[in-house]
PDB file of C-alpha atoms in Angstrom:
ATOM      1  CA  MET W   1      -2.953 -20.134 -19.672  1.00  0.00           C
ATOM      2  CA  LYS W   2      -4.971 -19.163 -16.112  1.00  0.00           C
ATOM      3  CA  ILE W   3      -5.751 -15.732 -15.396  1.00  0.00           C
ATOM      4  CA  LEU W   4      -5.936 -14.021 -12.020  1.00  0.00           C
ATOM      5  CA  PHE W   5      -8.011 -11.569 -10.081  1.00  0.00           C
ATOM      6  CA  PHE W   6      -7.917 -10.034  -7.466  1.00  0.00           C
ATOM      7  CA  GLY W   7     -10.172  -7.868  -5.335  1.00  0.00           C
ATOM      8  CA  ARG W   8     -13.525  -6.353  -6.256  1.00  0.00           C
ATOM      9  CA  LEU W   9     -12.268  -7.865  -9.975  1.00  0.00           C
ATOM     10  CA  GLY W  10     -11.742 -10.984  -8.418  1.00  0.00           C
ATOM     11  CA  GLU W  11     -15.224 -10.910  -6.626  1.00  0.00           C
ATOM     12  CA  ALA W  12     -16.428  -9.828 -10.268  1.00  0.00           C
ATOM     13  CA  ILE W  13     -15.163 -12.508 -12.667  1.00  0.00           C
ATOM     14  CA  GLY W  14     -13.903 -14.916 -10.062  1.00  0.00           C
ATOM     15  CA  ARG W  15     -10.503 -15.682  -8.713  1.00  0.00           C
ATOM     16  CA  GLU W  16      -8.940 -17.442 -12.586  1.00  0.00           C
ATOM     17  CA  ILE W  17     -10.364 -17.777 -15.775  1.00  0.00           C
ATOM     18  CA  ASP W  18      -8.501 -19.834 -18.637  1.00  0.00           C
ATOM     19  CA  TYR W  19      -7.281 -17.991 -21.663  1.00  0.00           C
ATOM     20  CA  ASP W  20      -5.729 -19.665 -24.569  1.00  0.00           C
ATOM     21  CA  LEU W  21      -2.871 -17.238 -25.105  1.00  0.00           C
ATOM     22  CA  PRO W  22      -1.859 -16.772 -28.887  1.00  0.00           C
ATOM     23  CA  ALA W  23       1.576 -18.958 -29.790  1.00  0.00           C
ATOM     24  CA  GLY W  24       4.182 -16.566 -29.216  1.00  0.00           C
ATOM     25  CA  GLY W  25       2.742 -14.191 -26.288  1.00  0.00           C
ATOM     26  CA  CYS W  26       1.154 -10.799 -26.549  1.00  0.00           C
ATOM     27  CA  THR W  27       1.642  -7.680 -25.359  1.00  0.00           C
ATOM     28  CA  VAL W  28      -0.371  -6.644 -21.992  1.00  0.00           C
ATOM     29  CA  ALA W  29      -2.490  -4.078 -23.877  1.00  0.00           C
ATOM     30  CA  GLU W  30      -3.591  -7.065 -26.095  1.00  0.00           C
ATOM     31  CA  LEU W  31      -4.605  -9.690 -23.461  1.00  0.00           C
ATOM     32  CA  ARG W  32      -6.119  -6.356 -21.438  1.00  0.00           C
ATOM     33  CA  ALA W  33      -8.266  -5.688 -24.627  1.00  0.00           C
ATOM     34  CA  ALA W  34      -9.076  -9.121 -25.218  1.00  0.00           C
ATOM     35  CA  LEU W  35     -10.487  -9.823 -22.103  1.00  0.00           C
ATOM     36  CA  ALA W  36     -12.071  -6.790 -21.597  1.00  0.00           C
ATOM     37  CA  ALA W  37     -14.415  -7.360 -24.487  1.00  0.00           C
ATOM     38  CA  ARG W  38     -16.238  -9.914 -21.690  1.00  0.00           C
ATOM     39  CA  HIS W  39     -15.157  -8.533 -18.396  1.00  0.00           C
ATOM     40  CA  GLY W  40     -15.817  -4.657 -19.028  1.00  0.00           C
ATOM     41  CA  GLY W  41     -13.715  -3.859 -15.510  1.00  0.00           C
ATOM     42  CA  LEU W  42     -10.523  -4.526 -16.887  1.00  0.00           C
ATOM     43  CA  ALA W  43     -10.380  -1.638 -19.571  1.00  0.00           C
ATOM     44  CA  ALA W  44     -10.241   0.901 -16.374  1.00  0.00           C
ATOM     45  CA  GLU W  45      -6.598   2.665 -16.265  1.00  0.00           C
ATOM     46  CA  SER W  46      -6.406   2.002 -12.739  1.00  0.00           C
ATOM     47  CA  VAL W  47      -6.693  -1.528 -13.285  1.00  0.00           C
ATOM     48  CA  ARG W  48      -2.709  -3.071 -13.630  1.00  0.00           C
ATOM     49  CA  ALA W  49      -1.506  -6.362 -15.149  1.00  0.00           C
ATOM     50  CA  CYS W  50       1.213  -7.984 -12.824  1.00  0.00           C
ATOM     51  CA  ILE W  51       3.919 -10.480 -14.277  1.00  0.00           C
ATOM     52  CA  ASP W  52       5.114 -12.804 -11.540  1.00  0.00           C
ATOM     53  CA  HIS W  53       3.985 -10.832  -8.895  1.00  0.00           C
ATOM     54  CA  GLU W  54       5.409  -7.371 -10.195  1.00  0.00           C
ATOM     55  CA  ILE W  55       3.212  -4.998 -11.631  1.00  0.00           C
ATOM     56  CA  ALA W  56       4.066  -4.766 -15.983  1.00  0.00           C
ATOM     57  CA  PRO W  57       3.521  -2.070 -18.193  1.00  0.00           C
ATOM     58  CA  GLU W  58       1.049  -2.284 -21.144  1.00  0.00           C
ATOM     59  CA  THR W  59       3.802  -3.194 -23.245  1.00  0.00           C
ATOM     60  CA  ALA W  60       5.200  -5.594 -21.545  1.00  0.00           C
ATOM     61  CA  LEU W  61       5.512  -9.294 -23.352  1.00  0.00           C
ATOM     62  CA  VAL W  62       2.921 -12.257 -22.414  1.00  0.00           C
ATOM     63  CA  LEU W  63       4.567 -15.232 -22.229  1.00  0.00           C
ATOM     64  CA  PRO W  64       2.889 -18.903 -22.069  1.00  0.00           C
ATOM     65  CA  ASN W  65       5.389 -19.595 -18.527  1.00  0.00           C
ATOM     66  CA  HIS W  66       4.267 -16.050 -16.936  1.00  0.00           C
ATOM     67  CA  GLU W  67       1.803 -16.109 -14.036  1.00  0.00           C
ATOM     68  CA  ILE W  68      -1.030 -13.089 -15.252  1.00  0.00           C
ATOM     69  CA  ALA W  69      -3.103 -11.159 -12.726  1.00  0.00           C
ATOM     70  CA  PHE W  70      -5.351  -8.037 -13.343  1.00  0.00           C
ATOM     71  CA  ILE W  71      -5.424  -6.468  -9.619  1.00  0.00           C
ATOM     72  CA  PRO W  72      -7.587  -3.316  -9.006  1.00  0.00           C
ATOM     73  CA  PRO W  73      -5.667  -0.314  -6.999  1.00  0.00           C
ATOM     74  CA  LEU W  74      -3.999  -1.647  -3.482  1.00  0.00           C
ATOM     75  CA  SER W  75      -6.019  -0.977  -0.393  1.00  0.00           C
ATOM     76  CA  GLY W  76      -3.244  -1.039   1.608  1.00  0.00           C
ATOM     77  CA  GLY W  77      -3.067  -3.218   5.048  1.00  0.00           C
TER      78      GLY W  77
ATOM     79  CA  MET F   1      10.617 -10.974   9.352  1.00  0.00           C
ATOM     80  CA  VAL F   2       6.763 -10.931   7.381  1.00  0.00           C
ATOM     81  CA  ARG F   3       3.951 -13.189   7.962  1.00  0.00           C
ATOM     82  CA  LEU F   4       0.518 -13.085   6.134  1.00  0.00           C
ATOM     83  CA  GLU F   5      -2.004 -14.976   8.664  1.00  0.00           C
ATOM     84  CA  PRO F   6      -5.070 -16.137   7.622  1.00  0.00           C
ATOM     85  CA  GLY F   7      -5.749 -17.427  11.080  1.00  0.00           C
ATOM     86  CA  GLU F   8      -6.246 -15.192  14.261  1.00  0.00           C
ATOM     87  CA  LEU F   9      -3.195 -13.177  14.876  1.00  0.00           C
ATOM     88  CA  ARG F  10      -2.748 -12.876  18.760  1.00  0.00           C
ATOM     89  CA  PRO F  11      -0.168  -9.853  19.723  1.00  0.00           C
ATOM     90  CA  ALA F  12       1.059 -10.878  22.637  1.00  0.00           C
ATOM     91  CA  ASP F  13       2.448 -14.017  21.654  1.00  0.00           C
ATOM     92  CA  GLU F  14       3.937 -12.159  18.814  1.00  0.00           C
ATOM     93  CA  LEU F  15       5.818  -9.602  20.957  1.00  0.00           C
ATOM     94  CA  GLU F  16       6.945 -12.057  22.689  1.00  0.00           C
ATOM     95  CA  ARG F  17       8.335 -14.433  20.133  1.00  0.00           C
ATOM     96  CA  PHE F  18      10.095 -11.269  18.196  1.00  0.00           C
ATOM     97  CA  ILE F  19      11.902 -10.445  21.766  1.00  0.00           C
ATOM     98  CA  ALA F  20      12.568 -14.177  22.320  1.00  0.00           C
ATOM     99  CA  THR F  21      15.035 -13.573  18.387  1.00  0.00           C
ATOM    100  CA  LEU F  22      16.916 -10.480  19.570  1.00  0.00           C
ATOM    101  CA  GLY F  23      20.314 -10.344  21.097  1.00  0.00           C
ATOM    102  CA  GLY F  24      21.573  -7.021  22.687  1.00  0.00           C
ATOM    103  CA  ASP F  25      19.041  -4.676  22.002  1.00  0.00           C
ATOM    104  CA  GLY F  26      17.828  -1.727  23.960  1.00  0.00           C
ATOM    105  CA  ALA F  27      14.751  -1.072  22.824  1.00  0.00           C
ATOM    106  CA  VAL F  28      11.527  -2.420  21.391  1.00  0.00           C
ATOM    107  CA  VAL F  29       8.599  -0.673  19.507  1.00  0.00           C
ATOM    108  CA  SER F  30       5.183  -2.971  18.272  1.00  0.00           C
ATOM    109  CA  PHE F  31       1.840  -1.517  16.962  1.00  0.00           C
ATOM    110  CA  VAL F  32      -1.013  -3.376  16.738  1.00  0.00           C
ATOM    111  CA  GLY F  33      -3.588  -2.449  14.251  1.00  0.00           C
ATOM    112  CA  LEU F  34      -7.391  -3.697  15.029  1.00  0.00           C
ATOM    113  CA  THR F  35      -9.978  -3.463  13.098  1.00  0.00           C
ATOM    114  CA  ARG F  36     -12.809  -0.773  13.450  1.00  0.00           C
ATOM    115  CA  PRO F  37     -16.266  -1.121  14.091  1.00  0.00           C
ATOM    116  CA  ALA F  38     -17.263   1.675  12.063  1.00  0.00           C
ATOM    117  CA  ASP F  39     -16.165   3.321   8.775  1.00  0.00           C
ATOM    118  CA  ALA F  40     -14.465   7.032   8.816  1.00  0.00           C
ATOM    119  CA  ALA F  41     -18.108   8.370   8.362  1.00  0.00           C
ATOM    120  CA  GLY F  42     -19.125   6.467  11.243  1.00  0.00           C
ATOM    121  CA  ALA F  43     -21.229   4.018   9.711  1.00  0.00           C
ATOM    122  CA  ALA F  44     -21.270   0.667  11.237  1.00  0.00           C
ATOM    123  CA  VAL F  45     -18.890  -2.189   9.987  1.00  0.00           C
ATOM    124  CA  GLY F  46     -19.770  -5.330  10.730  1.00  0.00           C
ATOM    125  CA  GLY F  47     -16.325  -6.954   9.460  1.00  0.00           C
ATOM    126  CA  LEU F  48     -13.535  -6.668   7.264  1.00  0.00           C
ATOM    127  CA  PHE F  49     -12.032  -8.450   4.002  1.00  0.00           C
ATOM    128  CA  LEU F  50      -8.473  -8.591   2.968  1.00  0.00           C
ATOM    129  CA  ASP F  51      -7.938 -10.065   0.020  1.00  0.00           C
ATOM    130  CA  ALA F  52      -4.556 -11.168  -0.873  1.00  0.00           C
ATOM    131  CA  TYR F  53      -2.612 -12.080  -3.961  1.00  0.00           C
ATOM    132  CA  PRO F  54      -0.122 -15.450  -2.398  1.00  0.00           C
ATOM    133  CA  GLY F  55       3.180 -14.489  -3.168  1.00  0.00           C
ATOM    134  CA  MET F  56       2.827 -10.901  -4.539  1.00  0.00           C
ATOM    135  CA  THR F  57       1.523  -9.943  -1.304  1.00  0.00           C
ATOM    136  CA  GLU F  58       4.126 -11.384   0.948  1.00  0.00           C
ATOM    137  CA  LYS F  59       6.723 -10.373  -1.276  1.00  0.00           C
ATOM    138  CA  SER F  60       5.434  -6.124  -0.763  1.00  0.00           C
ATOM    139  CA  LEU F  61       5.674  -6.952   3.269  1.00  0.00           C
ATOM    140  CA  ASP F  62       9.380  -7.932   2.460  1.00  0.00           C
ATOM    141  CA  ALA F  63       9.696  -4.956   0.799  1.00  0.00           C
ATOM    142  CA  ILE F  64       8.775  -2.889   3.421  1.00  0.00           C
ATOM    143  CA  ALA F  65      10.350  -4.400   6.153  1.00  0.00           C
ATOM    144  CA  ALA F  66      13.729  -4.618   4.278  1.00  0.00           C
ATOM    145  CA  ASP F  67      13.625  -0.517   3.458  1.00  0.00           C
ATOM    146  CA  ALA F  68      12.555  -0.021   7.050  1.00  0.00           C
ATOM    147  CA  LEU F  69      16.326  -1.915   8.116  1.00  0.00           C
ATOM    148  CA  GLY F  70      18.083  -0.458   5.464  1.00  0.00           C
ATOM    149  CA  ARG F  71      16.614   3.401   6.463  1.00  0.00           C
ATOM    150  CA  PHE F  72      16.822   3.313  10.037  1.00  0.00           C
ATOM    151  CA  ALA F  73      19.786   1.980  12.428  1.00  0.00           C
ATOM    152  CA  VAL F  74      17.203  -1.458  13.570  1.00  0.00           C
ATOM    153  CA  SER F  75      18.238  -4.752  14.340  1.00  0.00           C
ATOM    154  CA  ALA F  76      14.902  -6.554  13.306  1.00  0.00           C
ATOM    155  CA  VAL F  77      11.906  -5.523  12.013  1.00  0.00           C
ATOM    156  CA  ARG F  78       8.808  -7.531  11.929  1.00  0.00           C
ATOM    157  CA  ILE F  79       5.549  -7.631  10.142  1.00  0.00           C
ATOM    158  CA  VAL F  80       2.564 -10.119  10.478  1.00  0.00           C
ATOM    159  CA  HIS F  81      -0.799  -9.085   9.044  1.00  0.00           C
ATOM    160  CA  ARG F  82      -4.104 -10.759   8.662  1.00  0.00           C
ATOM    161  CA  CYS F  83      -5.989 -11.633   5.223  1.00  0.00           C
ATOM    162  CA  GLY F  84      -9.498 -13.128   4.884  1.00  0.00           C
ATOM    163  CA  ASP F  85     -12.184 -12.305   7.092  1.00  0.00           C
ATOM    164  CA  VAL F  86     -11.315 -10.195  10.123  1.00  0.00           C
ATOM    165  CA  ALA F  87     -13.892  -9.115  12.707  1.00  0.00           C
ATOM    166  CA  PRO F  88     -14.690  -6.206  14.099  1.00  0.00           C
ATOM    167  CA  GLY F  89     -12.339  -5.502  16.914  1.00  0.00           C
ATOM    168  CA  ALA F  90      -9.867  -8.100  16.283  1.00  0.00           C
ATOM    169  CA  ALA F  91      -6.018  -7.707  15.585  1.00  0.00           C
ATOM    170  CA  ILE F  92      -5.158  -7.029  11.906  1.00  0.00           C
ATOM    171  CA  VAL F  93      -1.993  -6.268  12.083  1.00  0.00           C
ATOM    172  CA  PHE F  94       1.280  -6.337  13.798  1.00  0.00           C
ATOM    173  CA  ALA F  95       4.295  -4.027  13.484  1.00  0.00           C
ATOM    174  CA  ALA F  96       7.806  -4.160  15.330  1.00  0.00           C
ATOM    175  CA  ALA F  97      11.146  -3.161  15.146  1.00  0.00           C
ATOM    176  CA  ALA F  98      14.189  -3.598  17.495  1.00  0.00           C
ATOM    177  CA  ALA F  99      17.217  -1.103  18.091  1.00  0.00           C
ATOM    178  CA  THR F 100      19.780  -0.596  20.047  1.00  0.00           C
ATOM    179  CA  HIS F 101      18.087   3.085  21.366  1.00  0.00           C
ATOM    180  CA  ARG F 102      14.319   3.925  21.052  1.00  0.00           C
ATOM    181  CA  ARG F 103      14.676   6.789  18.980  1.00  0.00           C
ATOM    182  CA  ALA F 104      15.444   4.127  15.788  1.00  0.00           C
ATOM    183  CA  ALA F 105      12.708   2.050  16.899  1.00  0.00           C
ATOM    184  CA  PHE F 106      10.069   4.081  17.249  1.00  0.00           C
ATOM    185  CA  GLU F 107      10.734   5.794  13.751  1.00  0.00           C
ATOM    186  CA  ALA F 108      11.027   2.354  12.177  1.00  0.00           C
ATOM    187  CA  ALA F 109       7.375   0.994  13.791  1.00  0.00           C
ATOM    188  CA  ASP F 110       6.005   4.585  12.345  1.00  0.00           C
ATOM    189  CA  TYR F 111       7.846   4.041   8.823  1.00  0.00           C
ATOM    190  CA  LEU F 112       5.984   0.418   8.589  1.00  0.00           C
ATOM    191  CA  MET F 113       2.848   1.460   8.982  1.00  0.00           C
ATOM    192  CA  ASP F 114       2.475   4.288   6.517  1.00  0.00           C
ATOM    193  CA  ARG F 115       4.499   2.235   4.221  1.00  0.00           C
ATOM    194  CA  LEU F 116       1.644  -1.054   5.010  1.00  0.00           C
ATOM    195  CA  LYS F 117      -1.548   1.493   4.427  1.00  0.00           C
ATOM    196  CA  THR F 118      -0.428   2.234   1.669  1.00  0.00           C
ATOM    197  CA  ASP F 119       1.921  -0.395  -0.456  1.00  0.00           C
ATOM    198  CA  ALA F 120       1.049  -3.306   1.049  1.00  0.00           C
ATOM    199  CA  ALA F 121      -0.958  -5.716  -1.485  1.00  0.00           C
ATOM    200  CA  PHE F 122      -4.239  -6.237  -0.244  1.00  0.00           C
ATOM    201  CA  TRP F 123      -7.670  -5.031  -1.211  1.00  0.00           C
ATOM    202  CA  LYS F 124     -10.048  -4.289   1.741  1.00  0.00           C
ATOM    203  CA  ARG F 125     -13.697  -4.729   1.826  1.00  0.00           C
ATOM    204  CA  GLU F 126     -15.591  -3.566   4.379  1.00  0.00           C
ATOM    205  CA  GLN F 127     -19.001  -5.065   5.010  1.00  0.00           C
ATOM    206  CA  LYS F 128     -21.453  -2.550   5.380  1.00  0.00           C
ATOM    207  CA  LEU F 129     -25.309  -2.803   6.646  1.00  0.00           C
ATOM    208  CA  ASP F 130     -26.018  -2.278   3.184  1.00  0.00           C
ATOM    209  CA  GLY F 131     -23.543  -4.244   1.510  1.00  0.00           C
ATOM    210  CA  PRO F 132     -19.577  -4.657   1.196  1.00  0.00           C
ATOM    211  CA  VAL F 133     -17.829  -2.005  -0.035  1.00  0.00           C
ATOM    212  CA  TRP F 134     -14.187  -2.344  -1.644  1.00  0.00           C
ATOM    213  CA  ILE F 135     -12.094   0.509  -0.565  1.00  0.00           C
ATOM    214  CA  GLU F 136      -8.833   2.595  -1.489  1.00  0.00           C
ATOM    215  CA  PRO F 137      -6.375   4.223   0.650  1.00  0.00           C
ATOM    216  CA  SER F 138      -7.443   7.650   1.493  1.00  0.00           C
ATOM    217  CA  GLU F 139      -5.788  11.177   1.048  1.00  0.00           C
ATOM    218  CA  ALA F 140      -4.796  10.664   4.922  1.00  0.00           C
ATOM    219  CA  ASP F 141      -2.882   7.577   4.029  1.00  0.00           C
ATOM    220  CA  ARG F 142      -1.207   8.837   0.815  1.00  0.00           C
ATOM    221  CA  ALA F 143      -0.303  12.567   3.162  1.00  0.00           C
ATOM    222  CA  ASP F 144       1.120   9.506   5.650  1.00  0.00           C
ATOM    223  CA  ARG F 145       3.087   7.689   3.356  1.00  0.00           C
ATOM    224  CA  ALA F 146       4.728  11.125   1.577  1.00  0.00           C
ATOM    225  CA  ARG F 147       6.115  11.783   5.323  1.00  0.00           C
ATOM    226  CA  TRP F 148       8.940   9.424   4.093  1.00  0.00           C
ATOM    227  CA  LYS F 149      10.743  10.426   0.718  1.00  0.00           C
ATOM    228  CA  ASP F 150      11.922   8.241  -1.028  1.00  0.00           C
TER     229      ASP F 150
END
């Protein structure tokens, strides 16, 4: 599945990467830990995960049909 | 009600179009935000890049517009926000509210801007002389947001 990144994360990592999600999915925390091994910036507490355009808690389940993004704190308009 | 604009934002055209949608209102208040040529410390800014998340950003603008409609005695609100590269001096946001009487329109426009400054899903990067810098809301922006209790 594709994982999207915005703001400074998009600049550092790229707009999207492909990730092989385990069969049955995983939690946001597990996905974050797996990705942070390669992209350290994702470990920061201020970085939030979004599932289908909504900020999601660390315990939320990520499934293959979801759109997943990691975002830094909003700058506002 | 809201639009994300990747190209040039023309405030006069936006105001004209907004007014054309109204029927029977007695007041329209509009606000235009321009990209400043300097940051808070006075250092020159050569331009701004607004990163937006297609889908999520529009949703955040929709939520702010809907909250304003629910909170004030206004008949219509409009938010047009730039994304992508914005040059110094260029319009970055147009926010407007229409109402039967002016007070509600003034308050709603004020509210729209305070919410947009903290709650709109954008990530801003200023182009400084010594390189690009990603920015976050200031304490002043948070204090302005806190004026409107949920």
